[in-house]
Amino acid sequence: MDAETLSRRTLRFVNVAHALDHFVLLIYPTAVIAIAAQTGRSYGELIPLATGAFVAFGLCALPMGWLADRFGRRTLLAIFFFGYGLSCLGVASAGSPTAFLVWLCMLGLASAIYHPVGSTMLVSHARRLGRDLGVNGVWGNLGAATASGVTALLATAFGWQAAFVVPGLVCLACGTAFLALVPGDGAGSQGRAGGKPVLPVARPIPLLCVFAFAVVAGGMTFNITTIALPKVVDERVGAGLPLFLIGSVATLVFAFGALTQLLMGRLIDRYSLPVLFLGLSILQPLGLGLAAASTGVPLMAGLVLTMAALYGQVVINDAMVARYVPPLYRARAYSVRYFLGFTVSGFVVPLIGLLHDRGGFGLVLGIAAAFGAVIAAAALGFFVLTRQPASPAVAPAA
């Protein structure tokens, strides 16, 4: 197979995997509403059962870059497809809190593979970095956006188990097709991040620390908002709405994130990453603050603004790793990036239950707004540090 065909096929499966990664991980936050109604257990009791999934999502990302370098990225992505599918079927068979906990942990372990491995594959095969990152981001957002609506539809029509069985079978089918159509990792564009050289920096350690703060805070706002969104809509937009309408409204909010990712993808190819990062970071505390202080239509406006900023930042963060980290270290850099972002933020699942019981979603979203302010401060620091010229002696090789 020629390199061009391999790259096209690889990018298509990486995009599909991104959609499935976010779709499957967000099934439970909507399905839990139906599970609570069927079992008689409270939302505050059931939602913490997903803690292991979201912690594993980040914690297990750390070794994935090393495993990909050792066993091949194609092998790891195939394991992702099959592991996700089997875990979904396991959750559907769960009949007790312990079973839910175990199978959701397995689901989180499988989900941890995608971002370190898929992001590295994407950067290696990209022809235009910003465009391909933007398109990939839209696929991920499509998965997140449709998770609530599709889950609600399946749970309403066929029971909550169907909400896991159907995606599980899709994952298994995609894994089979991936192994048949993509014969190897391939060289792609020789790891040059869409054909562009690595950007040199004058003070890499302070820049790394500032970026780490942004990644951790961004993981907190991302998980708080995406996990809590269906229940926020249920309580603060229209109390008493049927589950299907709750999921549909949540899907509509997610859709605005896809538009931002397409825009960011195009802007990344034209403008400075630090400038884009700084401008976008201001929107998160503004949107979350508005959502925390309001209900109804103003709440929806705040959530739309927040979702646009959240998903736009994902594209920018991945582009930063691609443009500032030498090719040899990218897989491990993506592992660390997602380890920081998702491991700490995985603990927001019990935090949401605790804060919700004490102060409702006004308190939950207010805490998220505080993390959004941390992101804005980190973006300002990143902008200042990258304004300092790098000497040729410390510039990394492309």
XYZ file of C-alpha atoms in Angstrom:
398
model
C 0.000 0.000 0.000
C 1.372 3.428 -0.935
C 1.996 5.976 1.830
C -0.748 8.355 0.669
C -3.467 5.684 0.805
C -2.235 4.455 4.178
C -2.321 7.991 5.587
C -5.868 8.605 4.344
C -7.140 5.342 5.803
C -5.301 5.882 9.064
C -6.769 9.361 9.506
C -10.282 8.069 8.836
C -10.041 5.362 11.490
C -8.362 7.769 13.943
C -11.307 10.139 13.459
C -13.877 7.367 13.970
C -12.002 6.211 17.066
C -12.098 9.756 18.458
C -15.866 9.885 18.006
C -16.327 6.512 19.709
C -13.953 7.434 22.532
C -16.045 10.410 23.615
C -19.395 8.829 22.780
C -18.917 5.702 24.863
C -17.371 7.516 27.824
C -20.442 9.776 28.022
C -23.097 7.063 27.797
C -23.273 6.516 31.553
C -23.887 10.171 32.608
C -27.145 10.079 30.609
C -28.040 6.414 31.100
C -27.686 6.881 34.866
C -30.948 8.869 34.838
C -32.770 5.815 33.453
C -30.837 3.456 35.742
C -31.841 5.546 38.769
C -35.487 5.439 37.743
C -35.357 1.660 37.294
C -33.406 0.808 40.446
C -34.760 3.467 42.795
C -31.248 4.658 43.663
C -30.390 8.378 43.707
C -28.295 10.270 41.134
C -25.834 11.214 43.893
C -25.368 7.517 44.711
C -25.027 6.225 41.145
C -22.905 8.868 39.404
C -19.804 8.219 41.598
C -19.687 4.643 40.234
C -18.162 6.159 37.079
C -15.208 7.592 39.037
C -12.982 4.648 38.135
C -13.730 5.061 34.434
C -12.718 8.706 34.347
C -9.674 8.220 36.587
C -8.499 5.292 34.434
C -9.111 7.446 31.348
C -6.310 9.741 32.496
C -4.169 7.569 34.767
C -3.731 4.790 32.221
C -2.910 7.261 29.446
C 0.582 7.678 30.943
C 2.055 4.335 29.775
C 0.205 4.274 26.440
C 2.795 6.339 24.575
C 5.555 3.987 25.731
C 3.481 0.915 24.839
C 2.781 2.364 21.385
C 6.486 2.922 20.799
C 7.198 -0.669 21.893
C 4.347 -2.627 20.255
C 3.166 -0.293 17.474
C 0.416 2.300 17.310
C -1.746 0.122 15.042
C -1.745 -2.658 17.642
C -2.750 -0.283 20.429
C -5.568 1.292 18.409
C -6.925 -2.166 17.555
C -6.918 -3.017 21.269
C -8.818 0.223 21.858
C -11.631 -0.783 19.479
C -11.995 -4.323 20.825
C -11.495 -3.340 24.466
C -14.146 -0.642 24.208
C -16.626 -2.987 22.581
C -16.234 -5.745 25.156
C -16.407 -3.256 28.047
C -19.693 -1.842 26.744
C -21.192 -5.310 26.651
C -19.911 -5.874 30.185
C -21.590 -2.722 31.526
C -24.849 -3.775 29.859
C -24.702 -7.049 31.787
C -24.083 -5.377 35.163
C -26.685 -6.043 37.815
C -25.124 -4.533 40.939
C -23.167 -1.403 41.946
C -19.987 -3.486 42.192
C -20.453 -4.852 38.666
C -21.045 -1.331 37.338
C -17.892 -0.142 39.092
C -15.714 -2.945 37.676
C -16.947 -2.756 34.097
C -16.842 1.045 34.019
C -13.208 0.831 35.182
C -12.468 -1.554 32.307
C -14.179 0.854 29.943
C -11.994 3.681 31.253
C -8.866 1.572 30.756
C -9.746 0.984 27.103
C -10.633 4.627 26.575
C -7.201 5.701 27.857
C -5.557 4.274 24.749
C -7.031 6.637 22.197
C -5.695 10.113 22.913
C -1.958 9.392 23.316
C -1.945 6.909 20.432
C -4.531 8.473 18.130
C -3.112 11.988 18.482
C 0.375 10.767 17.610
C -0.957 8.868 14.577
C -2.867 11.934 13.432
C 0.139 14.257 13.710
C 2.345 11.719 11.898
C -0.051 11.421 8.944
C -1.379 15.012 8.823
C -0.887 17.046 5.665
C -2.138 20.318 7.155
C -1.873 20.215 10.938
C -4.576 22.718 11.859
C -7.106 21.446 9.353
C -6.612 17.792 10.289
C -6.682 18.548 14.024
C -9.867 20.552 13.540
C -11.567 17.765 11.584
C -10.447 15.198 14.153
C -11.780 17.432 16.911
C -15.148 17.629 15.189
C -15.333 13.844 15.099
C -14.616 13.717 18.824
C -17.188 16.410 19.448
C -19.686 14.554 17.268
C -19.285 11.579 19.565
C -19.759 13.702 22.677
C -22.629 15.646 21.116
C -24.624 12.594 20.071
C -23.940 10.546 23.208
C -26.705 12.153 25.271
C -29.338 12.084 22.528
C -28.622 8.578 21.229
C -28.307 7.171 24.747
C -31.616 8.736 25.762
C -33.311 7.425 22.616
C -32.019 3.871 23.060
C -32.750 3.838 26.797
C -36.285 5.129 26.271
C -37.108 2.757 23.422
C -35.284 -0.436 24.433
C -34.006 -0.008 27.991
C -30.724 1.375 29.312
C -28.833 -1.836 28.472
C -29.328 -1.150 24.748
C -27.517 2.161 25.171
C -24.334 0.134 25.834
C -24.936 -2.928 23.632
C -25.375 -1.039 20.337
C -22.192 1.103 20.638
C -20.302 -1.970 21.849
C -21.147 -3.875 18.674
C -20.161 -0.841 16.572
C -16.750 -0.737 18.292
C -16.136 -4.428 17.586
C -17.070 -3.960 13.918
C -14.742 -0.948 13.595
C -11.867 -2.906 15.140
C -12.332 -5.708 12.624
C -12.402 -3.258 9.698
C -9.341 -1.398 11.013
C -7.213 -4.548 11.122
C -8.349 -5.501 7.612
C -7.815 -2.102 5.957
C -4.794 -0.600 7.773
C -1.818 -2.981 7.478
C 0.692 -0.973 9.540
C 1.702 2.291 11.188
C 3.459 3.781 8.172
C 5.836 6.722 8.091
C 3.200 9.339 7.316
C 4.672 12.797 6.940
C 7.809 11.754 8.849
C 6.470 13.103 12.145
C 6.849 16.746 11.146
C 3.420 17.846 12.415
C 1.826 18.475 9.052
C 5.106 19.343 7.372
C 6.067 22.183 9.741
C 9.198 22.313 11.922
C 9.200 22.326 15.723
C 9.025 25.817 17.231
C 11.986 26.820 19.458
C 11.400 28.353 22.918
C 13.698 30.331 25.220
C 12.446 29.018 28.594
C 11.047 25.483 28.120
C 10.678 24.562 31.814
C 8.507 27.571 32.838
C 6.536 27.128 29.616
C 5.968 23.460 30.434
C 4.772 24.327 33.954
C 2.329 26.949 32.680
C 1.008 24.535 30.060
C 0.590 21.847 32.735
C -1.583 24.197 34.831
C -3.710 24.923 31.769
C -4.078 21.222 30.963
C -5.104 20.229 34.508
C -7.563 23.118 34.891
C -8.884 22.460 31.389
C -9.475 18.816 32.266
C -11.475 19.892 35.314
C -13.725 22.293 33.392
C -14.112 19.813 30.524
C -15.178 16.893 32.712
C -17.382 18.933 35.044
C -19.271 20.463 32.134
C -19.604 17.406 29.893
C -20.495 14.945 32.668
C -22.964 17.230 34.433
C -24.585 18.653 31.295
C -27.551 16.228 30.970
C -28.522 16.721 34.627
C -27.970 20.497 34.410
C -30.439 20.615 31.514
C -32.830 18.402 33.472
C -32.845 20.665 36.549
C -32.196 24.205 35.298
C -33.564 24.408 31.755
C -36.826 22.523 31.886
C -37.752 20.484 34.933
C -39.883 17.494 34.068
C -38.659 17.178 30.466
C -38.699 13.623 29.063
C -35.296 11.933 28.978
C -35.173 12.075 25.168
C -35.645 15.873 25.152
C -32.985 16.281 27.861
C -30.529 14.345 25.711
C -31.492 16.318 22.603
C -30.903 19.679 24.293
C -27.542 18.468 25.588
C -26.633 17.333 22.073
C -27.496 20.784 20.701
C -25.145 22.418 23.203
C -22.313 20.050 22.254
C -22.841 20.851 18.569
C -21.536 24.383 19.051
C -18.199 22.938 20.140
C -17.825 21.287 16.730
C -18.159 24.637 14.970
C -15.429 26.102 17.162
C -13.084 23.214 16.425
C -13.433 23.679 12.671
C -12.720 27.380 13.103
C -9.727 26.758 15.372
C -8.338 24.211 12.924
C -8.276 26.819 10.171
C -6.938 29.573 12.420
C -4.059 27.394 13.692
C -2.657 27.187 10.149
C -2.687 30.999 9.898
C -2.099 32.590 13.298
C 0.088 32.280 16.402
C -0.914 29.514 18.841
C -0.263 31.620 21.999
C -2.494 34.428 20.678
C -5.315 32.007 19.843
C -4.949 30.283 23.219
C -5.141 33.572 25.130
C -8.198 34.811 23.246
C -10.105 31.565 23.625
C -9.263 31.079 27.314
C -11.252 34.155 28.350
C -14.502 32.566 27.162
C -14.505 29.682 29.671
C -14.851 31.653 32.940
C -17.337 33.992 31.237
C -19.564 31.168 29.991
C -19.386 29.123 33.181
C -20.008 32.173 35.345
C -23.118 33.039 33.339
C -24.370 29.436 33.521
C -23.789 29.269 37.291
C -25.787 32.439 37.938
C -28.772 31.787 35.667
C -31.432 29.352 34.462
C -33.384 28.862 31.236
C -32.196 30.682 28.120
C -29.304 32.612 29.779
C -28.040 29.314 31.193
C -28.132 27.796 27.710
C -26.177 30.758 26.317
C -23.519 30.292 28.992
C -23.264 26.570 28.271
C -22.946 27.179 24.521
C -20.141 29.700 25.110
C -18.438 27.282 27.492
C -18.682 24.318 25.138
C -17.245 26.329 22.270
C -14.269 27.363 24.415
C -13.735 23.863 25.836
C -13.537 22.116 22.504
C -11.577 24.898 20.861
C -8.946 24.572 23.586
C -8.632 20.824 22.952
C -7.535 21.522 19.368
C -5.103 24.232 20.476
C -3.546 22.045 23.191
C -2.951 19.174 20.754
C -1.448 21.602 18.236
C 0.906 22.946 20.920
C 2.297 19.477 21.606
C 2.700 18.882 17.871
C 4.461 22.210 17.247
C 6.641 22.506 20.381
C 7.683 18.858 21.017
C 10.255 17.048 18.798
C 8.857 14.003 16.901
C 10.859 11.477 18.923
C 9.054 12.444 22.141
C 5.539 13.173 20.849
C 3.830 9.904 21.803
C 5.112 10.196 25.368
C 4.302 13.912 25.459
C 0.698 13.207 24.494
C 0.596 10.529 27.199
C 1.703 13.043 29.832
C -0.648 15.710 28.467
C -3.693 13.448 28.792
C -2.475 11.924 32.037
C -2.412 15.389 33.607
C -5.681 16.483 32.064
C -7.796 13.433 32.732
C -6.399 11.786 35.867
C -6.957 14.757 38.160
C -10.195 15.659 36.436
C -11.433 12.082 36.869
C -12.125 12.927 40.504
C -14.746 15.468 39.440
C -17.303 12.633 39.250
C -17.682 12.290 43.046
C -17.070 16.036 43.335
C -20.124 16.713 41.169
C -22.256 14.478 43.402
C -20.933 16.150 46.576
C -21.328 19.733 45.326
C -24.727 19.002 43.804
C -26.051 17.666 47.104
C -24.736 20.744 48.980
C -25.431 23.622 46.604
C -26.989 22.366 43.392
C -25.570 23.049 39.966
C -25.043 26.710 40.749
C -22.195 25.638 43.034
C -20.943 22.990 40.580
C -20.715 25.463 37.703
C -19.271 28.158 39.962
C -16.357 25.868 40.867
C -15.888 25.113 37.171
C -15.739 28.869 36.477
C -12.907 29.187 39.015
C -10.923 26.551 37.112
C -11.697 28.486 33.935
C -10.038 31.538 35.490
C -6.908 29.426 36.113
C -6.840 28.547 32.407
C -7.033 32.222 31.446
C -4.130 33.057 33.781
C -2.067 30.168 32.357
C -2.799 31.296 28.801
C -1.524 34.776 29.667
C 1.664 33.253 31.107
C 2.113 31.115 27.998
C 1.721 34.181 25.795
C 4.326 36.159 27.766
C 6.859 33.307 27.822
C 6.610 32.652 24.087
C 7.249 36.339 23.330
C 10.838 35.856 24.528
C 13.153 34.964 21.612
C 14.879 31.575 21.752
C 18.594 31.353 21.177
C 19.739 28.925 18.492
C 21.586 26.934 21.180
C 18.381 25.840 22.917
C 16.188 25.421 19.864
C 15.144 21.782 19.464
C 15.845 20.099 16.181
C 12.952 19.670 13.768
